[in-house]
Amino acid sequence: NAGVTQTPKFQVLKTGQSMTLQCAQDMNHNSMYWYRQDPGMGLRLIYYSASEGTTDKGEVPNGYNVSRLNKREFSLRLESAAPSQTSVYFCASSRRDRDRDTEAFFGQGTRLTVV
Amino acid sequence: DAKTTQPTSMDCAEGRAANLPCNHSTISGNEYVYWYRQIHSQGPQYIIHGLKNNETNEMASLIITEDRKSSTLILPHATLRDTAVYYCIVRVASLFDYGGSQGNLIFGKGTKLSVKP
């Protein structure tokens, strides 16, 4: 099992450019998450998906869009990148146990710099 | 706002037990206590979770007070590789308790644990 795989691992964008961060999990998990982590800060939730076809905003959704393509994949899109979006982005997934989300597994992160 | 309060940093001698406290005085009856850690700039790693009873696994022990307003994560024999930021999180048990869709894994700033030789 690869667990949670994020691509790319590093990316540099110019202000105004767009890009999509990819995330895939092979654990058959229902829930998936996107977080960002700024230097010296904890993780902040951007978007969450409880199941295929459903997404919800987290703490800091502005400037981002997401797509839960299928059960395995959850992508994060920056339509017009801004320097304030320079951060490390983490994707995570968790299993559904009856009606409860269990522990989350995280990818290794995408380090994004917007210049 | 994060629902938990943790010390910003702690030190521990290698081979000794590391006891990391967490206050969650507003915890609800349907909320679990979860602990994660983040080593350097890697993705967070799940450690342990509990509801009411104390829990133990191969990584750590979790002690939850009877009133559930605080908990302590115990690493019984800390090693240099345990140096990390440790996050305590409270999380509702059921999807239906938070509307079935809103993400509920909210991180605070955590405790930076430094294990020293």
PDB file of N, CA and C in Angstrom, chain B residues 28-84:
ATOM      1  N   SER B  28     -17.161  17.851  24.622  1.00  0.00           N
ATOM      2  CA  SER B  28     -18.517  17.327  24.735  1.00  0.00           C
ATOM      3  C   SER B  28     -18.483  15.812  24.906  1.00  0.00           C
ATOM      4  N   GLY B  29     -19.600  15.277  25.352  1.00  0.00           N
ATOM      5  CA  GLY B  29     -19.663  13.849  25.615  1.00  0.00           C
ATOM      6  C   GLY B  29     -19.441  12.977  24.398  1.00  0.00           C
ATOM      7  N   ASN B  30     -19.670  13.540  23.222  1.00  0.00           N
ATOM      8  CA  ASN B  30     -19.529  12.749  22.005  1.00  0.00           C
ATOM      9  C   ASN B  30     -18.226  13.031  21.267  1.00  0.00           C
ATOM     10  N   GLU B  31     -17.279  13.659  21.937  1.00  0.00           N
ATOM     11  CA  GLU B  31     -16.005  13.984  21.303  1.00  0.00           C
ATOM     12  C   GLU B  31     -14.870  13.097  21.796  1.00  0.00           C
ATOM     13  N   TYR B  32     -14.082  12.619  20.844  1.00  0.00           N
ATOM     14  CA  TYR B  32     -12.902  11.833  21.143  1.00  0.00           C
ATOM     15  C   TYR B  32     -11.697  12.763  21.287  1.00  0.00           C
ATOM     16  N   VAL B  33     -10.680  12.280  21.990  1.00  0.00           N
ATOM     17  CA  VAL B  33      -9.391  12.960  22.045  1.00  0.00           C
ATOM     18  C   VAL B  33      -8.426  12.200  21.143  1.00  0.00           C
ATOM     19  N   TYR B  34      -7.834  12.899  20.180  1.00  0.00           N
ATOM     20  CA  TYR B  34      -6.873  12.316  19.255  1.00  0.00           C
ATOM     21  C   TYR B  34      -5.519  12.983  19.461  1.00  0.00           C
ATOM     22  N   TRP B  35      -4.477  12.195  19.257  1.00  0.00           N
ATOM     23  CA  TRP B  35      -3.115  12.740  19.260  1.00  0.00           C
ATOM     24  C   TRP B  35      -2.424  12.384  17.946  1.00  0.00           C
ATOM     25  N   TYR B  36      -1.778  13.399  17.380  1.00  0.00           N
ATOM     26  CA  TYR B  36      -0.948  13.225  16.192  1.00  0.00           C
ATOM     27  C   TYR B  36       0.404  13.860  16.483  1.00  0.00           C
ATOM     28  N   ARG B  37       1.399  13.484  15.691  1.00  0.00           N
ATOM     29  CA  ARG B  37       2.674  14.180  15.772  1.00  0.00           C
ATOM     30  C   ARG B  37       3.180  14.455  14.357  1.00  0.00           C
ATOM     31  N   GLN B  38       4.029  15.473  14.260  1.00  0.00           N
ATOM     32  CA  GLN B  38       4.601  15.856  12.986  1.00  0.00           C
ATOM     33  C   GLN B  38       6.099  15.993  13.177  1.00  0.00           C
ATOM     34  N   ILE B  39       6.829  15.116  12.544  1.00  0.00           N
ATOM     35  CA  ILE B  39       8.290  15.102  12.635  1.00  0.00           C
ATOM     36  C   ILE B  39       8.845  15.966  11.521  1.00  0.00           C
ATOM     37  N   HIS B  40       9.589  16.978  11.918  1.00  0.00           N
ATOM     38  CA  HIS B  40      10.172  17.941  10.984  1.00  0.00           C
ATOM     39  C   HIS B  40       9.086  18.429  10.038  1.00  0.00           C
ATOM     40  N   SER B  41       9.229  18.294   8.775  1.00  0.00           N
ATOM     41  CA  SER B  41       8.240  18.819   7.839  1.00  0.00           C
ATOM     42  C   SER B  41       7.471  17.702   7.133  1.00  0.00           C
ATOM     43  N   GLN B  42       7.416  16.542   7.776  1.00  0.00           N
ATOM     44  CA  GLN B  42       6.673  15.431   7.191  1.00  0.00           C
ATOM     45  C   GLN B  42       5.175  15.602   7.438  1.00  0.00           C
ATOM     46  N   GLY B  43       4.369  14.758   6.836  1.00  0.00           N
ATOM     47  CA  GLY B  43       2.939  14.754   7.121  1.00  0.00           C
ATOM     48  C   GLY B  43       2.680  14.271   8.536  1.00  0.00           C
ATOM     49  N   PRO B  44       1.619  14.778   9.189  1.00  0.00           N
ATOM     50  CA  PRO B  44       1.303  14.326  10.549  1.00  0.00           C
ATOM     51  C   PRO B  44       1.064  12.827  10.601  1.00  0.00           C
ATOM     52  N   GLN B  45       1.396  12.249  11.755  1.00  0.00           N
ATOM     53  CA  GLN B  45       1.279  10.812  11.974  1.00  0.00           C
ATOM     54  C   GLN B  45       0.334  10.571  13.137  1.00  0.00           C
ATOM     55  N   TYR B  46      -0.643   9.710  12.949  1.00  0.00           N
ATOM     56  CA  TYR B  46      -1.567   9.350  14.023  1.00  0.00           C
ATOM     57  C   TYR B  46      -0.826   8.602  15.123  1.00  0.00           C
ATOM     58  N   ILE B  47      -1.158   8.920  16.400  1.00  0.00           N
ATOM     59  CA  ILE B  47      -0.535   8.208  17.515  1.00  0.00           C
ATOM     60  C   ILE B  47      -1.570   7.350  18.241  1.00  0.00           C
ATOM     61  N   ILE B  48      -2.624   7.986  18.742  1.00  0.00           N
ATOM     62  CA  ILE B  48      -3.563   7.279  19.601  1.00  0.00           C
ATOM     63  C   ILE B  48      -4.817   8.123  19.748  1.00  0.00           C
ATOM     64  N   HIS B  49      -5.925   7.512  20.164  1.00  0.00           N
ATOM     65  CA  HIS B  49      -7.108   8.284  20.483  1.00  0.00           C
ATOM     66  C   HIS B  49      -7.898   7.571  21.575  1.00  0.00           C
ATOM     67  N   GLY B  50      -8.805   8.306  22.229  1.00  0.00           N
ATOM     68  CA  GLY B  50      -9.629   7.721  23.280  1.00  0.00           C
ATOM     69  C   GLY B  50     -10.870   8.554  23.532  1.00  0.00           C
ATOM     70  N   LEU B  51     -11.821   7.940  24.206  1.00  0.00           N
ATOM     71  CA  LEU B  51     -13.069   8.627  24.526  1.00  0.00           C
ATOM     72  C   LEU B  51     -13.167   8.883  26.029  1.00  0.00           C
ATOM     73  N   LYS B  52     -13.160   7.825  26.805  1.00  0.00           N
ATOM     74  CA  LYS B  52     -13.258   7.952  28.261  1.00  0.00           C
ATOM     75  C   LYS B  52     -12.135   7.208  28.968  1.00  0.00           C
ATOM     76  N   ASN B  53     -11.886   6.003  28.504  1.00  0.00           N
ATOM     77  CA  ASN B  53     -10.916   5.149  29.176  1.00  0.00           C
ATOM     78  C   ASN B  53      -9.499   5.447  28.723  1.00  0.00           C
ATOM     79  N   ASN B  54      -8.566   5.086  29.562  1.00  0.00           N
ATOM     80  CA  ASN B  54      -7.166   5.189  29.175  1.00  0.00           C
ATOM     81  C   ASN B  54      -6.884   4.182  28.065  1.00  0.00           C
ATOM     82  N   GLU B  55      -5.985   4.549  27.182  1.00  0.00           N
ATOM     83  CA  GLU B  55      -5.661   3.708  26.040  1.00  0.00           C
ATOM     84  C   GLU B  55      -4.156   3.537  25.936  1.00  0.00           C
ATOM     85  N   THR B  56      -3.749   2.391  25.411  1.00  0.00           N
ATOM     86  CA  THR B  56      -2.326   2.130  25.185  1.00  0.00           C
ATOM     87  C   THR B  56      -2.168   1.399  23.864  1.00  0.00           C
ATOM     88  N   ASN B  57      -1.159   1.788  23.122  1.00  0.00           N
ATOM     89  CA  ASN B  57      -0.782   1.026  21.934  1.00  0.00           C
ATOM     90  C   ASN B  57       0.738   0.942  21.891  1.00  0.00           C
ATOM     91  N   GLU B  58       1.258   0.500  20.765  1.00  0.00           N
ATOM     92  CA  GLU B  58       2.709   0.269  20.681  1.00  0.00           C
ATOM     93  C   GLU B  58       3.507   1.568  20.706  1.00  0.00           C
ATOM     94  N   MET B  59       2.847   2.675  20.456  1.00  0.00           N
ATOM     95  CA  MET B  59       3.563   3.947  20.427  1.00  0.00           C
ATOM     96  C   MET B  59       3.494   4.702  21.751  1.00  0.00           C
ATOM     97  N   ALA B  60       2.314   4.684  22.376  1.00  0.00           N
ATOM     98  CA  ALA B  60       2.116   5.586  23.509  1.00  0.00           C
ATOM     99  C   ALA B  60       0.943   5.144  24.370  1.00  0.00           C
ATOM    100  N   SER B  61       0.779   5.851  25.492  1.00  0.00           N
ATOM    101  CA  SER B  61      -0.400   5.695  26.339  1.00  0.00           C
ATOM    102  C   SER B  61      -1.130   7.022  26.421  1.00  0.00           C
ATOM    103  N   LEU B  62      -2.440   6.944  26.543  1.00  0.00           N
ATOM    104  CA  LEU B  62      -3.272   8.135  26.674  1.00  0.00           C
ATOM    105  C   LEU B  62      -4.055   8.029  27.968  1.00  0.00           C
ATOM    106  N   ILE B  63      -3.855   9.025  28.830  1.00  0.00           N
ATOM    107  CA  ILE B  63      -4.553   9.072  30.110  1.00  0.00           C
ATOM    108  C   ILE B  63      -5.561  10.220  30.048  1.00  0.00           C
ATOM    109  N   ILE B  64      -6.832   9.912  30.217  1.00  0.00           N
ATOM    110  CA  ILE B  64      -7.894  10.919  30.187  1.00  0.00           C
ATOM    111  C   ILE B  64      -8.469  11.035  31.587  1.00  0.00           C
ATOM    112  N   THR B  65      -8.565  12.266  32.082  1.00  0.00           N
ATOM    113  CA  THR B  65      -9.108  12.461  33.431  1.00  0.00           C
ATOM    114  C   THR B  65     -10.577  12.045  33.475  1.00  0.00           C
ATOM    115  N   GLU B  66     -11.051  11.799  34.694  1.00  0.00           N
ATOM    116  CA  GLU B  66     -12.414  11.304  34.833  1.00  0.00           C
ATOM    117  C   GLU B  66     -13.451  12.295  34.305  1.00  0.00           C
ATOM    118  N   ASP B  67     -13.175  13.591  34.508  1.00  0.00           N
ATOM    119  CA  ASP B  67     -14.104  14.604  33.996  1.00  0.00           C
ATOM    120  C   ASP B  67     -13.872  14.903  32.511  1.00  0.00           C
ATOM    121  N   ARG B  68     -12.868  14.277  31.917  1.00  0.00           N
ATOM    122  CA  ARG B  68     -12.523  14.398  30.495  1.00  0.00           C
ATOM    123  C   ARG B  68     -12.096  15.801  30.095  1.00  0.00           C
ATOM    124  N   LYS B  69     -11.773  16.633  31.027  1.00  0.00           N
ATOM    125  CA  LYS B  69     -11.382  18.003  30.678  1.00  0.00           C
ATOM    126  C   LYS B  69      -9.906  18.124  30.368  1.00  0.00           C
ATOM    127  N   SER B  70      -9.149  17.082  30.596  1.00  0.00           N
ATOM    128  CA  SER B  70      -7.738  17.120  30.225  1.00  0.00           C
ATOM    129  C   SER B  70      -7.247  15.700  29.970  1.00  0.00           C
ATOM    130  N   SER B  71      -6.110  15.622  29.309  1.00  0.00           N
ATOM    131  CA  SER B  71      -5.514  14.320  29.019  1.00  0.00           C
ATOM    132  C   SER B  71      -4.004  14.470  28.968  1.00  0.00           C
ATOM    133  N   THR B  72      -3.309  13.339  29.029  1.00  0.00           N
ATOM    134  CA  THR B  72      -1.853  13.319  28.945  1.00  0.00           C
ATOM    135  C   THR B  72      -1.425  12.211  28.010  1.00  0.00           C
ATOM    136  N   LEU B  73      -0.594  12.568  27.070  1.00  0.00           N
ATOM    137  CA  LEU B  73       0.026  11.573  26.197  1.00  0.00           C
ATOM    138  C   LEU B  73       1.356  11.186  26.824  1.00  0.00           C
ATOM    139  N   ILE B  74       1.595   9.889  26.951  1.00  0.00           N
ATOM    140  CA  ILE B  74       2.839   9.413  27.553  1.00  0.00           C
ATOM    141  C   ILE B  74       3.616   8.592  26.533  1.00  0.00           C
ATOM    142  N   LEU B  75       4.839   9.045  26.274  1.00  0.00           N
ATOM    143  CA  LEU B  75       5.788   8.244  25.502  1.00  0.00           C
ATOM    144  C   LEU B  75       6.706   7.605  26.535  1.00  0.00           C
ATOM    145  N   PRO B  76       6.632   6.304  26.743  1.00  0.00           N
ATOM    146  CA  PRO B  76       7.274   5.710  27.928  1.00  0.00           C
ATOM    147  C   PRO B  76       8.794   5.788  27.943  1.00  0.00           C
ATOM    148  N   HIS B  77       9.429   5.687  26.801  1.00  0.00           N
ATOM    149  CA  HIS B  77      10.890   5.728  26.734  1.00  0.00           C
ATOM    150  C   HIS B  77      11.268   6.575  25.505  1.00  0.00           C
ATOM    151  N   ALA B  78      11.307   7.860  25.705  1.00  0.00           N
ATOM    152  CA  ALA B  78      11.502   8.755  24.564  1.00  0.00           C
ATOM    153  C   ALA B  78      12.874   8.550  23.925  1.00  0.00           C
ATOM    154  N   THR B  79      12.881   8.601  22.595  1.00  0.00           N
ATOM    155  CA  THR B  79      14.136   8.544  21.846  1.00  0.00           C
ATOM    156  C   THR B  79      14.290   9.833  21.061  1.00  0.00           C
ATOM    157  N   LEU B  80      15.473  10.023  20.492  1.00  0.00           N
ATOM    158  CA  LEU B  80      15.731  11.237  19.730  1.00  0.00           C
ATOM    159  C   LEU B  80      14.756  11.345  18.563  1.00  0.00           C
ATOM    160  N   ARG B  81      14.314  10.196  18.040  1.00  0.00           N
ATOM    161  CA  ARG B  81      13.396  10.201  16.908  1.00  0.00           C
ATOM    162  C   ARG B  81      11.984  10.632  17.284  1.00  0.00           C
ATOM    163  N   ASP B  82      11.725  10.761  18.583  1.00  0.00           N
ATOM    164  CA  ASP B  82      10.416  11.258  19.029  1.00  0.00           C
ATOM    165  C   ASP B  82      10.364  12.783  19.043  1.00  0.00           C
ATOM    166  N   THR B  83      11.466  13.440  18.749  1.00  0.00           N
ATOM    167  CA  THR B  83      11.446  14.900  18.647  1.00  0.00           C
ATOM    168  C   THR B  83      10.505  15.309  17.524  1.00  0.00           C
ATOM    169  N   ALA B  84       9.463  16.084  17.875  1.00  0.00           N
ATOM    170  CA  ALA B  84       8.406  16.400  16.912  1.00  0.00           C
ATOM    171  C   ALA B  84       7.453  17.409  17.545  1.00  0.00           C
TER     172      ALA B  84
END
